[in-house]
Amino acid sequence: MQLENVQVEIREQVGWITLNRPQSLNALCAALVSDIGRALEALEADDDVAVIVLTGSEKAFAAGADIKEMKDKTFQQVLAENFITDGWERVTDCRKPVIAAVAGYALGGGCELAMMCDFIIAADNARFGQPEVTIGTIPGAGGSQRLTRLVGKSKAMDMCLSGRMMDAEEAERAGLVSRVVPLASLQDEVHGIAKSIASYSRPVVSLAKQAVNAALETTLSEGVRSERRMFYSTFALEDQKEGMAAFAEKRKPDYRNR
Ligand code: CAA
């Protein structure tokens, strides 16, 4: 599919969305956010795609919302147009797994977009931050909420109040990213991870994603109850029978996604 601000490629059941606005370090202007939404829509509807990866360039995943596009907006305008709302959270509605492959800057809205994905794999040159305070504003795409849930209050407060950047190693230590890999192998490593997820039963992967997400939205006891219901529901799938039979018979499972 042809979109102006993103490249879309499908390889071995993995749909890659590459942000492509290099002149502004992938600053998230309205057109780029809309293109990400259209790409997600297409990949989610495509049966050849099991896992989606969102990535940027070696220099920047995304350097934030587009400051030049928003700098002159008035309070009435941002309120009336529901600024940073329509389309921005699209990735959180995606039922297929979405991995953020982050190299370079993931700042402001860029860090927020990465945190909306299911998990983040960082290249060793990645830098994360919520620098909005340095330009007279605060995070507006969920940064104060998701960062706090991921790294805790102290570090989230530090990041949002000082506007400093976190390197990849600190981000992994803090729990913001799941793994750090060398920049040169970021694409290969993430593709390998995505392919291994794609090799499992799609309905089971989807339930696992829903179960983990419930942890952020509910109490522990309700989360455990909902996990138990989803666990039981896997026993209605042929793929659960196949997976466990294959283990017992010491062979590779042949999942049919049903
Ligand atoms: N919006 C618009 N343009 C941006 C941008 C942004 N967020 N970030 C970078 N650019 C543009 C620069 O203006 C520059 O364009 P020109 O060549 O036309 O001058 C180009 O991208 C390259 O950037 P730099 O020359 O600044 O590159 P650098 O390597 O010297 O610095 C950087 C890189 C540290 C990331 C720096 O660009 C920077 O600080 N960017 C802004 C980061 C930021 O404040 N992000 C938060 C935005 S607010 C937000 O996101 C709100 C929200 O929560 C939704």
mmCIF file of C-alpha atoms and ligand atoms in Angstrom:
data_model
loop_
_atom_site.group_PDB
_atom_site.id
_atom_site.type_symbol
_atom_site.label_atom_id
_atom_site.label_comp_id
_atom_site.label_asym_id
_atom_site.label_seq_id
_atom_site.Cartn_x
_atom_site.Cartn_y
_atom_site.Cartn_z
ATOM 1 C CA MET A 1 0.000 0.000 0.000
ATOM 2 C CA GLN A 2 1.189 3.528 -0.813
ATOM 3 C CA LEU A 3 1.186 6.079 2.014
ATOM 4 C CA GLU A 4 3.132 9.324 2.076
ATOM 5 C CA ASN A 5 4.583 9.175 5.587
ATOM 6 C CA VAL A 6 5.010 5.478 6.314
ATOM 7 C CA GLN A 7 6.353 2.454 4.477
ATOM 8 C CA VAL A 8 4.492 -0.813 4.835
ATOM 9 C CA GLU A 9 6.031 -4.203 4.134
ATOM 10 C CA ILE A 10 4.859 -7.753 4.849
ATOM 11 C CA ARG A 11 7.457 -10.511 5.295
ATOM 12 C CA GLU A 12 6.866 -13.994 6.724
ATOM 13 C CA GLN A 13 3.605 -13.048 8.496
ATOM 14 C CA VAL A 14 5.167 -9.917 9.997
ATOM 15 C CA GLY A 15 3.802 -6.528 8.946
ATOM 16 C CA TRP A 16 6.393 -3.758 9.239
ATOM 17 C CA ILE A 17 5.268 -0.123 9.492
ATOM 18 C CA THR A 18 8.248 2.218 9.108
ATOM 19 C CA LEU A 19 7.704 5.886 9.967
ATOM 20 C CA ASN A 20 9.170 7.850 7.097
ATOM 21 C CA ARG A 21 9.380 11.597 7.740
ATOM 22 C CA PRO A 22 13.159 11.884 8.055
ATOM 23 C CA GLN A 23 13.302 15.645 7.500
ATOM 24 C CA SER A 24 11.673 16.153 10.921
ATOM 25 C CA LEU A 25 12.934 13.031 12.737
ATOM 26 C CA ASN A 26 9.501 11.427 12.293
ATOM 27 C CA ALA A 27 7.739 14.189 14.219
ATOM 28 C CA LEU A 28 4.147 13.059 14.534
ATOM 29 C CA CYS A 29 2.173 15.514 12.411
ATOM 30 C CA ALA A 30 -1.533 14.813 11.797
ATOM 31 C CA ALA A 31 -0.806 13.265 8.387
ATOM 32 C CA LEU A 32 1.762 10.833 9.835
ATOM 33 C CA VAL A 33 -0.586 9.783 12.660
ATOM 34 C CA SER A 34 -3.354 9.246 10.111
ATOM 35 C CA ASP A 35 -1.025 7.138 7.911
ATOM 36 C CA ILE A 36 -0.010 4.988 10.898
ATOM 37 C CA GLY A 37 -3.724 4.397 11.551
ATOM 38 C CA ARG A 38 -4.397 3.438 7.934
ATOM 39 C CA ALA A 39 -1.415 1.069 7.876
ATOM 40 C CA LEU A 40 -2.523 -0.577 11.140
ATOM 41 C CA GLU A 41 -6.040 -0.949 9.773
ATOM 42 C CA ALA A 42 -4.758 -2.669 6.623
ATOM 43 C CA LEU A 43 -2.367 -5.001 8.452
ATOM 44 C CA GLU A 44 -4.961 -5.912 11.045
ATOM 45 C CA ALA A 45 -7.405 -6.887 8.301
ATOM 46 C CA ASP A 46 -4.781 -8.923 6.397
ATOM 47 C CA ASP A 47 -4.877 -12.653 7.210
ATOM 48 C CA ASP A 48 -1.286 -13.021 6.021
ATOM 49 C CA VAL A 49 -0.150 -10.872 8.956
ATOM 50 C CA ALA A 50 0.121 -12.293 12.483
ATOM 51 C CA VAL A 51 2.327 -9.675 14.167
ATOM 52 C CA ILE A 52 2.906 -5.965 13.497
ATOM 53 C CA VAL A 53 6.126 -4.026 14.075
ATOM 54 C CA LEU A 54 6.242 -0.241 14.339
ATOM 55 C CA THR A 55 9.656 1.288 13.708
ATOM 56 C CA GLY A 56 11.419 4.464 12.599
ATOM 57 C CA SER A 57 14.878 5.298 11.324
ATOM 58 C CA GLU A 58 18.274 4.651 12.889
ATOM 59 C CA LYS A 59 18.291 8.256 14.147
ATOM 60 C CA ALA A 60 14.719 8.565 15.375
ATOM 61 C CA PHE A 61 11.742 6.380 16.151
ATOM 62 C CA ALA A 62 9.845 9.676 16.520
ATOM 63 C CA ALA A 63 10.986 12.972 18.080
ATOM 64 C CA GLY A 64 7.524 13.806 19.399
ATOM 65 C CA ALA A 65 4.346 15.474 18.287
ATOM 66 C CA ASP A 66 5.050 18.014 15.540
ATOM 67 C CA ILE A 67 5.948 21.158 17.465
ATOM 68 C CA LYS A 68 5.789 23.395 14.396
ATOM 69 C CA GLU A 69 2.281 22.147 13.563
ATOM 70 C CA MET A 70 0.929 22.724 17.087
ATOM 71 C CA LYS A 71 2.838 25.759 18.356
ATOM 72 C CA ASP A 72 0.244 28.395 17.343
ATOM 73 C CA LYS A 73 -2.898 26.480 18.281
ATOM 74 C CA THR A 74 -5.125 28.164 20.855
ATOM 75 C CA PHE A 75 -6.821 26.496 23.815
ATOM 76 C CA GLN A 76 -10.180 26.732 22.034
ATOM 77 C CA GLN A 77 -8.726 25.035 18.948
ATOM 78 C CA VAL A 78 -7.128 22.074 20.737
ATOM 79 C CA LEU A 79 -10.341 21.580 22.705
ATOM 80 C CA ALA A 80 -12.616 21.849 19.678
ATOM 81 C CA GLU A 81 -10.552 19.594 17.405
ATOM 82 C CA ASN A 82 -9.926 16.977 20.117
ATOM 83 C CA PHE A 83 -6.208 17.447 19.515
ATOM 84 C CA ILE A 84 -3.939 14.368 20.074
ATOM 85 C CA THR A 85 -7.035 12.225 20.466
ATOM 86 C CA ASP A 86 -8.543 11.174 17.146
ATOM 87 C CA GLY A 87 -6.384 8.415 15.723
ATOM 88 C CA TRP A 88 -3.572 8.706 18.258
ATOM 89 C CA GLU A 89 -4.594 5.709 20.353
ATOM 90 C CA ARG A 90 -5.351 3.542 17.293
ATOM 91 C CA VAL A 91 -2.450 1.207 18.085
ATOM 92 C CA THR A 92 -3.992 0.341 21.469
ATOM 93 C CA ASP A 93 -7.111 -0.986 19.689
ATOM 94 C CA CYS A 94 -5.110 -3.434 17.576
ATOM 95 C CA ARG A 95 -5.874 -7.050 18.444
ATOM 96 C CA LYS A 96 -2.719 -8.405 16.807
ATOM 97 C CA PRO A 97 0.528 -8.051 18.777
ATOM 98 C CA VAL A 98 2.339 -4.777 18.033
ATOM 99 C CA ILE A 99 6.070 -4.501 18.794
ATOM 100 C CA ALA A 100 7.861 -1.143 18.859
ATOM 101 C CA ALA A 101 11.391 -1.448 17.415
ATOM 102 C CA VAL A 102 13.039 1.734 18.653
ATOM 103 C CA ALA A 103 16.338 3.179 17.478
ATOM 104 C CA GLY A 104 17.454 6.741 18.199
ATOM 105 C CA TYR A 105 15.083 9.301 19.685
ATOM 106 C CA ALA A 106 11.707 8.302 21.112
ATOM 107 C CA LEU A 107 10.682 11.592 22.693
ATOM 108 C CA GLY A 108 7.379 13.079 23.801
ATOM 109 C CA GLY A 109 4.671 11.667 21.527
ATOM 110 C CA GLY A 110 7.300 9.266 20.125
ATOM 111 C CA CYS A 111 7.917 7.735 23.545
ATOM 112 C CA GLU A 112 4.152 7.714 24.106
ATOM 113 C CA LEU A 113 3.535 5.916 20.797
ATOM 114 C CA ALA A 114 6.178 3.295 21.667
ATOM 115 C CA MET A 115 4.523 2.765 25.073
ATOM 116 C CA MET A 116 1.140 2.209 23.374
ATOM 117 C CA CYS A 117 2.662 -0.833 21.621
ATOM 118 C CA ASP A 118 2.634 -4.199 23.406
ATOM 119 C CA PHE A 119 6.348 -4.119 24.129
ATOM 120 C CA ILE A 120 9.467 -2.244 23.134
ATOM 121 C CA ILE A 121 12.727 -3.661 21.768
ATOM 122 C CA ALA A 122 15.386 -0.950 21.825
ATOM 123 C CA ALA A 123 18.566 -0.544 19.828
ATOM 124 C CA ASP A 124 21.559 0.372 21.954
ATOM 125 C CA ASN A 125 21.425 3.975 20.632
ATOM 126 C CA ALA A 126 17.794 4.530 21.719
ATOM 127 C CA ARG A 127 16.973 7.578 23.856
ATOM 128 C CA PHE A 128 13.622 7.921 25.589
ATOM 129 C CA GLY A 129 12.146 11.006 27.160
ATOM 130 C CA GLN A 130 9.136 13.189 27.912
ATOM 131 C CA PRO A 131 10.735 16.591 27.256
ATOM 132 C CA GLU A 132 7.464 18.543 26.957
ATOM 133 C CA VAL A 133 8.273 20.584 30.086
ATOM 134 C CA THR A 134 11.245 22.094 28.213
ATOM 135 C CA ILE A 135 8.884 23.558 25.586
ATOM 136 C CA GLY A 136 6.240 24.849 27.962
ATOM 137 C CA THR A 137 3.789 21.975 28.048
ATOM 138 C CA ILE A 138 3.252 18.478 29.490
ATOM 139 C CA PRO A 139 2.840 15.005 27.946
ATOM 140 C CA GLY A 140 -0.453 14.812 26.048
ATOM 141 C CA ALA A 141 -0.625 11.309 24.572
ATOM 142 C CA GLY A 142 -0.664 9.344 27.814
ATOM 143 C CA GLY A 143 3.012 9.747 28.783
ATOM 144 C CA SER A 144 2.408 10.724 32.402
ATOM 145 C CA GLN A 145 0.112 7.700 32.815
ATOM 146 C CA ARG A 146 1.823 4.911 30.847
ATOM 147 C CA LEU A 147 5.360 5.879 31.882
ATOM 148 C CA THR A 148 4.307 5.888 35.550
ATOM 149 C CA ARG A 149 2.744 2.444 35.221
ATOM 150 C CA LEU A 150 5.858 1.096 33.463
ATOM 151 C CA VAL A 151 8.694 2.613 35.504
ATOM 152 C CA GLY A 152 7.018 3.780 38.739
ATOM 153 C CA LYS A 153 6.338 7.231 40.146
ATOM 154 C CA SER A 154 9.848 8.328 41.046
ATOM 155 C CA LYS A 155 11.434 7.808 37.650
ATOM 156 C CA ALA A 156 8.326 8.981 35.752
ATOM 157 C CA MET A 157 8.276 12.152 37.832
ATOM 158 C CA ASP A 158 12.023 12.618 37.204
ATOM 159 C CA MET A 159 11.521 12.221 33.422
ATOM 160 C CA CYS A 160 8.453 14.484 33.190
ATOM 161 C CA LEU A 161 9.780 17.239 35.487
ATOM 162 C CA SER A 162 13.413 17.351 34.322
ATOM 163 C CA GLY A 163 12.736 16.558 30.657
ATOM 164 C CA ARG A 164 15.948 14.505 30.582
ATOM 165 C CA MET A 165 16.512 11.553 28.273
ATOM 166 C CA MET A 166 16.998 7.940 29.353
ATOM 167 C CA ASP A 167 19.408 5.751 27.392
ATOM 168 C CA ALA A 168 18.530 2.207 26.312
ATOM 169 C CA GLU A 169 20.353 0.560 29.195
ATOM 170 C CA GLU A 170 18.525 2.651 31.812
ATOM 171 C CA ALA A 171 15.230 2.075 29.981
ATOM 172 C CA GLU A 172 15.743 -1.690 30.164
ATOM 173 C CA ARG A 173 16.714 -1.511 33.847
ATOM 174 C CA ALA A 174 13.602 0.547 34.564
ATOM 175 C CA GLY A 175 11.253 -1.838 32.735
ATOM 176 C CA LEU A 176 10.338 0.543 29.917
ATOM 177 C CA VAL A 177 11.854 -1.746 27.275
ATOM 178 C CA SER A 178 11.963 -5.524 27.277
ATOM 179 C CA ARG A 179 15.318 -6.056 25.525
ATOM 180 C CA VAL A 180 18.238 -4.006 24.164
ATOM 181 C CA VAL A 181 20.018 -5.176 21.019
ATOM 182 C CA PRO A 182 22.847 -3.743 18.884
ATOM 183 C CA LEU A 183 21.601 -1.122 16.420
ATOM 184 C CA ALA A 184 22.957 -3.091 13.447
ATOM 185 C CA SER A 185 20.840 -6.128 14.329
ATOM 186 C CA LEU A 186 17.634 -4.385 15.512
ATOM 187 C CA GLN A 187 15.560 -5.344 12.459
ATOM 188 C CA ASP A 188 16.769 -8.965 12.392
ATOM 189 C CA GLU A 189 16.283 -9.446 16.132
ATOM 190 C CA VAL A 190 12.783 -7.960 16.102
ATOM 191 C CA HIS A 191 11.836 -9.916 12.985
ATOM 192 C CA GLY A 192 12.974 -13.114 14.718
ATOM 193 C CA ILE A 193 10.917 -12.312 17.832
ATOM 194 C CA ALA A 194 7.867 -11.449 15.701
ATOM 195 C CA LYS A 195 8.241 -14.663 13.669
ATOM 196 C CA SER A 196 8.372 -16.773 16.791
ATOM 197 C CA ILE A 197 5.139 -15.140 18.071
ATOM 198 C CA ALA A 198 3.619 -15.676 14.599
ATOM 199 C CA SER A 199 4.401 -19.400 14.839
ATOM 200 C CA TYR A 200 1.975 -19.841 17.768
ATOM 201 C CA SER A 201 -1.817 -20.157 17.691
ATOM 202 C CA ARG A 202 -3.256 -16.739 16.836
ATOM 203 C CA PRO A 203 -6.301 -16.985 19.141
ATOM 204 C CA VAL A 204 -4.028 -18.053 22.014
ATOM 205 C CA VAL A 205 -1.629 -15.148 21.381
ATOM 206 C CA SER A 206 -4.603 -12.783 21.269
ATOM 207 C CA LEU A 207 -5.893 -14.075 24.639
ATOM 208 C CA ALA A 208 -2.411 -13.768 26.187
ATOM 209 C CA LYS A 209 -2.267 -10.143 25.008
ATOM 210 C CA GLN A 210 -5.706 -9.413 26.494
ATOM 211 C CA ALA A 211 -4.750 -11.095 29.770
ATOM 212 C CA VAL A 212 -1.597 -8.985 30.231
ATOM 213 C CA ASN A 213 -3.426 -5.784 29.253
ATOM 214 C CA ALA A 214 -6.084 -6.489 31.893
ATOM 215 C CA ALA A 215 -3.362 -6.151 34.555
ATOM 216 C CA LEU A 216 -3.104 -2.428 33.804
ATOM 217 C CA GLU A 217 -6.826 -1.781 33.823
ATOM 218 C CA THR A 218 -8.228 -3.665 36.806
ATOM 219 C CA THR A 219 -7.707 -4.918 40.363
ATOM 220 C CA LEU A 220 -5.521 -7.983 41.046
ATOM 221 C CA SER A 221 -8.433 -10.243 42.006
ATOM 222 C CA GLU A 222 -10.552 -9.242 38.980
ATOM 223 C CA GLY A 223 -7.468 -9.586 36.743
ATOM 224 C CA VAL A 224 -6.762 -13.091 38.030
ATOM 225 C CA ARG A 225 -10.444 -14.054 37.567
ATOM 226 C CA SER A 226 -10.438 -12.765 33.993
ATOM 227 C CA GLU A 227 -7.145 -14.571 33.266
ATOM 228 C CA ARG A 228 -8.673 -17.812 34.609
ATOM 229 C CA ARG A 229 -11.703 -17.426 32.297
ATOM 230 C CA MET A 230 -9.421 -16.855 29.309
ATOM 231 C CA PHE A 231 -7.198 -19.787 30.323
ATOM 232 C CA TYR A 232 -10.270 -22.049 30.473
ATOM 233 C CA SER A 233 -11.427 -20.769 27.097
ATOM 234 C CA THR A 234 -8.196 -21.977 25.439
ATOM 235 C CA PHE A 235 -9.413 -25.523 26.208
ATOM 236 C CA ALA A 236 -12.168 -24.961 23.638
ATOM 237 C CA LEU A 237 -9.500 -24.562 20.932
ATOM 238 C CA GLU A 238 -8.102 -27.308 18.714
ATOM 239 C CA ASP A 239 -4.749 -25.543 19.061
ATOM 240 C CA GLN A 240 -4.615 -26.216 22.835
ATOM 241 C CA LYS A 241 -5.225 -29.926 22.141
ATOM 242 C CA GLU A 242 -2.588 -29.870 19.395
ATOM 243 C CA GLY A 243 -0.009 -27.965 21.474
ATOM 244 C CA MET A 244 -0.250 -30.288 24.465
ATOM 245 C CA ALA A 245 -0.459 -33.451 22.332
ATOM 246 C CA ALA A 246 2.646 -32.352 20.412
ATOM 247 C CA PHE A 247 4.501 -31.846 23.683
ATOM 248 C CA ALA A 248 3.508 -35.319 24.931
ATOM 249 C CA GLU A 249 4.414 -36.915 21.585
ATOM 250 C CA LYS A 250 7.734 -35.022 21.395
ATOM 251 C CA ARG A 251 6.947 -33.371 18.040
ATOM 252 C CA LYS A 252 6.492 -29.857 16.684
ATOM 253 C CA PRO A 253 2.896 -28.571 16.991
ATOM 254 C CA ASP A 254 0.927 -27.793 13.851
ATOM 255 C CA TYR A 255 -1.301 -24.881 14.830
ATOM 256 C CA ARG A 256 -4.395 -24.131 12.717
ATOM 257 C CA ASN A 257 -5.516 -20.951 14.499
ATOM 258 C CA ARG A 258 -8.768 -22.487 15.701
HETATM 259 N N1 CAA B 1 8.456 18.653 15.853
HETATM 260 C C1 CAA B 1 8.766 19.275 14.710
HETATM 261 N N2 CAA B 1 9.984 19.233 14.140
HETATM 262 C C2 CAA B 1 10.939 18.529 14.786
HETATM 263 C C3 CAA B 1 10.691 17.853 15.986
HETATM 264 C C4 CAA B 1 9.383 17.930 16.528
HETATM 265 N N3 CAA B 1 9.024 17.284 17.647
HETATM 266 N N4 CAA B 1 11.839 17.260 16.385
HETATM 267 C C5 CAA B 1 12.763 17.541 15.460
HETATM 268 N N5 CAA B 1 12.236 18.316 14.489
HETATM 269 C C6 CAA B 1 12.900 18.855 13.290
HETATM 270 C C7 CAA B 1 13.834 19.988 13.647
HETATM 271 O O1 CAA B 1 13.104 21.191 13.778
HETATM 272 C C8 CAA B 1 14.768 19.981 12.461
HETATM 273 O O2 CAA B 1 14.117 20.572 11.366
HETATM 274 P P1 CAA B 1 14.916 21.683 10.461
HETATM 275 O O3 CAA B 1 16.021 20.878 9.821
HETATM 276 O O4 CAA B 1 13.882 22.142 9.499
HETATM 277 O O5 CAA B 1 15.432 22.710 11.404
HETATM 278 C C9 CAA B 1 14.892 18.490 12.145
HETATM 279 O O6 CAA B 1 13.751 17.860 12.747
HETATM 280 C C10 CAA B 1 16.137 17.859 12.740
HETATM 281 O O7 CAA B 1 16.152 18.142 14.119
HETATM 282 P P2 CAA B 1 17.391 18.833 14.875
HETATM 283 O O8 CAA B 1 18.164 19.701 13.941
HETATM 284 O O9 CAA B 1 16.866 19.472 16.128
HETATM 285 O O10 CAA B 1 18.250 17.519 15.204
HETATM 286 P P3 CAA B 1 19.277 17.305 16.393
HETATM 287 O O11 CAA B 1 19.952 16.024 16.116
HETATM 288 O O12 CAA B 1 20.101 18.520 16.611
HETATM 289 O O13 CAA B 1 18.358 17.162 17.725
HETATM 290 C C11 CAA B 1 16.470 16.312 18.988
HETATM 291 C C12 CAA B 1 17.487 16.064 17.850
HETATM 292 C C13 CAA B 1 17.215 16.350 20.333
HETATM 293 C C14 CAA B 1 15.489 15.148 18.980
HETATM 294 C C15 CAA B 1 15.758 17.661 18.759
HETATM 295 O O14 CAA B 1 15.262 17.697 17.430
HETATM 296 C C16 CAA B 1 14.582 17.902 19.681
HETATM 297 O O15 CAA B 1 14.771 18.252 20.823
HETATM 298 N N6 CAA B 1 13.339 17.731 19.156
HETATM 299 C C17 CAA B 1 12.125 18.009 19.908
HETATM 300 C C18 CAA B 1 11.857 16.975 20.957
HETATM 301 C C19 CAA B 1 10.599 17.308 21.750
HETATM 302 O O16 CAA B 1 10.533 18.295 22.450
HETATM 303 N N7 CAA B 1 9.571 16.455 21.643
HETATM 304 C C20 CAA B 1 8.304 16.630 22.346
HETATM 305 C C21 CAA B 1 7.327 17.270 21.441
HETATM 306 S S1 CAA B 1 5.832 17.726 22.296
HETATM 307 C C22 CAA B 1 4.908 16.343 22.380
HETATM 308 O O17 CAA B 1 5.281 15.285 21.906
HETATM 309 C C23 CAA B 1 3.561 16.487 23.077
HETATM 310 C C24 CAA B 1 2.852 15.211 23.314
HETATM 311 O O18 CAA B 1 3.027 14.592 24.358
HETATM 312 C C25 CAA B 1 1.885 14.688 22.396
#
